[in-house]
PDB file of C-alpha atoms in Angstrom:
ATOM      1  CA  UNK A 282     -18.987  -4.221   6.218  1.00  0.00           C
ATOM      2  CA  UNK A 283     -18.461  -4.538   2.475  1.00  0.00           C
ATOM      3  CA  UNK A 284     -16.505  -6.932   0.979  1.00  0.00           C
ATOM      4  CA  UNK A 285     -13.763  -4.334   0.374  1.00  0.00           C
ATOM      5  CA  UNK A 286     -13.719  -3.198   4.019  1.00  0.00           C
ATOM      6  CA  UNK A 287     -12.579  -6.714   5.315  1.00  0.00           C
ATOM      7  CA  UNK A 288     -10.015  -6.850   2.635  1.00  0.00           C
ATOM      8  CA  UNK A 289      -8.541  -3.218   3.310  1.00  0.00           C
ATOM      9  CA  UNK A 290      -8.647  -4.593   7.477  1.00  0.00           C
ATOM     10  CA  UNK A 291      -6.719  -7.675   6.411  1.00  0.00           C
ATOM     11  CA  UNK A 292      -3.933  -5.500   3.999  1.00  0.00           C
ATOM     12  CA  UNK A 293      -3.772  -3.230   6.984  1.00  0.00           C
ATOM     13  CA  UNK A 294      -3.160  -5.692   9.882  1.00  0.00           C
ATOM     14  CA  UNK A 295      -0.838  -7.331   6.995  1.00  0.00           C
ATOM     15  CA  UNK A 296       0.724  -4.425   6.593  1.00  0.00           C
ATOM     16  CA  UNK A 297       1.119  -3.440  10.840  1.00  0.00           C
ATOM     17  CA  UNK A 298       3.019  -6.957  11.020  1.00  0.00           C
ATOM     18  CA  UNK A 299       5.650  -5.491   8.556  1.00  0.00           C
ATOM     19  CA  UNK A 300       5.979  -2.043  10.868  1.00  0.00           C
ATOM     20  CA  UNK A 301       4.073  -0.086   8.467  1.00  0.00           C
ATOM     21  CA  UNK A 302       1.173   2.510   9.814  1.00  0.00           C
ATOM     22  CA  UNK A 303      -2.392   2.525   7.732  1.00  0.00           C
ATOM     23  CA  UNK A 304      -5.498   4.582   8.254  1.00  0.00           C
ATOM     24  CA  UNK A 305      -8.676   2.934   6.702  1.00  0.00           C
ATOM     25  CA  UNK A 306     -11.075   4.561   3.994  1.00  0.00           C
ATOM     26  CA  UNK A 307     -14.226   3.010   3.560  1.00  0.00           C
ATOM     27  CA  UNK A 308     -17.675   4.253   1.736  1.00  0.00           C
ATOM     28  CA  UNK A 309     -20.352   2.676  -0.331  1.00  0.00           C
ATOM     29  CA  UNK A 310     -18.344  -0.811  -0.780  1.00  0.00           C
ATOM     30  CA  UNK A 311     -14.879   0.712  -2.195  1.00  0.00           C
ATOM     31  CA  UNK A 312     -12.250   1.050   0.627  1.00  0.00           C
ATOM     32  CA  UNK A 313      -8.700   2.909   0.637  1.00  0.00           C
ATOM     33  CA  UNK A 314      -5.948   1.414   2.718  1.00  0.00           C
ATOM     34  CA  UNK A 315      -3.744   5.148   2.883  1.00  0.00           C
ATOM     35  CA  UNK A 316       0.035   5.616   4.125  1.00  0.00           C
ATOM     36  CA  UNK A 317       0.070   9.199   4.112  1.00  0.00           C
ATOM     37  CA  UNK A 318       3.736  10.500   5.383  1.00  0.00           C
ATOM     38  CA  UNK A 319       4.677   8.899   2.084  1.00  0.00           C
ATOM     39  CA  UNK A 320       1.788   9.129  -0.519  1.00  0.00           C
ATOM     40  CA  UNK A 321       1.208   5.900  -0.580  1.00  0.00           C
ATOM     41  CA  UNK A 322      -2.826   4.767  -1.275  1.00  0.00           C
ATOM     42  CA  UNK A 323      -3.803   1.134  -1.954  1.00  0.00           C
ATOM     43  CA  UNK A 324      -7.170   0.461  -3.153  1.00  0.00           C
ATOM     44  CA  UNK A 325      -9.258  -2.344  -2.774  1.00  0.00           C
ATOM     45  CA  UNK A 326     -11.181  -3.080  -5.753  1.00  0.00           C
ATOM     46  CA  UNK A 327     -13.263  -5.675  -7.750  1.00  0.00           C
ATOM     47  CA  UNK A 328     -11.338  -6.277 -11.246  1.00  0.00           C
ATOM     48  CA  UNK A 329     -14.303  -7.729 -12.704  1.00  0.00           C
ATOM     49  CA  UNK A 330     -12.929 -11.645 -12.035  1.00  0.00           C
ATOM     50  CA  UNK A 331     -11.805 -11.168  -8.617  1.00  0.00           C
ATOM     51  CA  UNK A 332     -10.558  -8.782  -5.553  1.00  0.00           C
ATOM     52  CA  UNK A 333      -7.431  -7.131  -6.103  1.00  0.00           C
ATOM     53  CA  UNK A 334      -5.144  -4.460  -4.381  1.00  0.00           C
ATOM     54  CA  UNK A 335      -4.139  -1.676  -6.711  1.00  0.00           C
ATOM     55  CA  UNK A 336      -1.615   1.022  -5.663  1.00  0.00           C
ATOM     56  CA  UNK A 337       1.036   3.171  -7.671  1.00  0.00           C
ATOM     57  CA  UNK A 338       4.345   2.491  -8.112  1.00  0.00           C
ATOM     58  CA  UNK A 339       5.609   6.211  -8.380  1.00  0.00           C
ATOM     59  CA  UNK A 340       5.781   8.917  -5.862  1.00  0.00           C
ATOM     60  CA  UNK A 341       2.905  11.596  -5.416  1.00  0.00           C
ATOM     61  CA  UNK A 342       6.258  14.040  -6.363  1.00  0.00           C
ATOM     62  CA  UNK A 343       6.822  12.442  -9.787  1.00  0.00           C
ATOM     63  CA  UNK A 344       5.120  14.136 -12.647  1.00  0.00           C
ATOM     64  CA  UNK A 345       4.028  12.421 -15.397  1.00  0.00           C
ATOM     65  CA  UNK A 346       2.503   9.284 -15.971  1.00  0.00           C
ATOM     66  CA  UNK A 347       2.099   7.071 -13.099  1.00  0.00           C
ATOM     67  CA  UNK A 348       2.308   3.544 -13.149  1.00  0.00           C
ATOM     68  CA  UNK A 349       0.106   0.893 -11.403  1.00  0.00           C
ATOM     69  CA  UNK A 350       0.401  -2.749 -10.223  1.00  0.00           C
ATOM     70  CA  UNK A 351      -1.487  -4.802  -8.252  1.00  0.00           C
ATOM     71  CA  UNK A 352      -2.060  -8.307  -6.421  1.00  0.00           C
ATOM     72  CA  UNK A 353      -5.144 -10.759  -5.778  1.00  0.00           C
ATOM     73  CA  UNK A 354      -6.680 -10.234  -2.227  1.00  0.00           C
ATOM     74  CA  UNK A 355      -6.366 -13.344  -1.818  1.00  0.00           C
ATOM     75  CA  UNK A 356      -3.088 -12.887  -1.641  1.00  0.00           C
ATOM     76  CA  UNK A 357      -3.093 -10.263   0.969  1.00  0.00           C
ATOM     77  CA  UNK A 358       0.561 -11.221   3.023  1.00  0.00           C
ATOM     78  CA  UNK A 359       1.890 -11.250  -1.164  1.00  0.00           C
ATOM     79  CA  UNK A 360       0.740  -7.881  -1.197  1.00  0.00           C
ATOM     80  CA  UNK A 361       1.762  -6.435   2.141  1.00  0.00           C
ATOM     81  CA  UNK A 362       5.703  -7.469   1.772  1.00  0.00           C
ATOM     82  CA  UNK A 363       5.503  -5.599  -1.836  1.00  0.00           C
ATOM     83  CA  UNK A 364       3.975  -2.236   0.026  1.00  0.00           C
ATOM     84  CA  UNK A 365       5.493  -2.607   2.697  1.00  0.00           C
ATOM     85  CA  UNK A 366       9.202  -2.434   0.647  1.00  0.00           C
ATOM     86  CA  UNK A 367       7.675   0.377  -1.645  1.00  0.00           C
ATOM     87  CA  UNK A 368       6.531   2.428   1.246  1.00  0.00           C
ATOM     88  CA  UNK A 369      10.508   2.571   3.423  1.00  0.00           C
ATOM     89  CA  UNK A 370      11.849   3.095  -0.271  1.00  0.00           C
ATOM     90  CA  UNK A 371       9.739   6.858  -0.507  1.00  0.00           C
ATOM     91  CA  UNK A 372      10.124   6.872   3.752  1.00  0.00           C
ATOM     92  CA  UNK A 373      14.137   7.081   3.103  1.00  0.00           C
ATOM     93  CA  UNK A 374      13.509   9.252  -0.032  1.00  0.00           C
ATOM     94  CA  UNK A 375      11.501  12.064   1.608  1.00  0.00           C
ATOM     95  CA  UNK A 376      13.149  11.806   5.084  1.00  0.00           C
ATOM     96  CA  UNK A 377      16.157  10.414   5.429  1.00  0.00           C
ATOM     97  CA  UNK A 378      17.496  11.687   8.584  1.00  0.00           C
ATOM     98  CA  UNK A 379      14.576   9.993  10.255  1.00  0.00           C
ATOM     99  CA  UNK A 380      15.247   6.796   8.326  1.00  0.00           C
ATOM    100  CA  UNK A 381      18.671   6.868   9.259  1.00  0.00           C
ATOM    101  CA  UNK A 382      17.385   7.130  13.185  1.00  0.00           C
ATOM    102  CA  UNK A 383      15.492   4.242  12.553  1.00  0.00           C
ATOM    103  CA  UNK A 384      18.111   1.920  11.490  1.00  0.00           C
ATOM    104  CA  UNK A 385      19.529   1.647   8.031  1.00  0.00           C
ATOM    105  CA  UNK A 386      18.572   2.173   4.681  1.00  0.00           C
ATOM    106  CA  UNK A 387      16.644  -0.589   2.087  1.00  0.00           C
ATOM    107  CA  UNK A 388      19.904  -2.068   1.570  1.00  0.00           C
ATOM    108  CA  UNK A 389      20.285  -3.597   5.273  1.00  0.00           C
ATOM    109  CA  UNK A 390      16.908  -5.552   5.208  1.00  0.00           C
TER     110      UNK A 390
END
């Protein structure tokens, strides 16, 4: 397993702590950690210094230019809590009825 499989595994089971479903991307050392019912990709990537988690900020719906942030790997809980609020912001954007089943909106957490 490459060095950017174990770090997608770790933001996933980060990520499954915080009630958030992942599926796992992984081929010739670059690995996708991918929240698909809302867009959401994270990528786990060498930045040239160190390991980092990369995902966009905006929805797959917005046009325009998107913009990106990231967080050191080693950091991987850091980065989880950040997704984790990013993806049940677009979950309660694209389907709020089901949100709603689920138990509040952003604002209750």
């Amino acid at each position: 397993m490459s060095p950017a499989g174990r770090m997608a595994r770790e933001l996933a089971s980060h990520l499954a702590e915080h009630g958030v479903e992942s599926r796992i991307s992984e081929s010739d050392g670059v690995a996708l950690v991918g929240m698909w019912a809302v867009g959401l990709n994270v990528w786990c990537q060498w930045s040239g210094r160190e390991w980092r988690f990369l995902w966009s900020l905006d929805a797959p719906t917005e046009p325009g230019r998107w913009r990106y942030t990231s967080c050191p790997a080693s950091s991987a809980e850091t980065a989880a809590r950040r997704i984790a609020g990013l993806y049940r912001e677009r979950f309660e954007a694209m389907y709020p009825a089901a949100a709603a089943r689920r138990g509040g909106g952003a604002a209750e957490r």
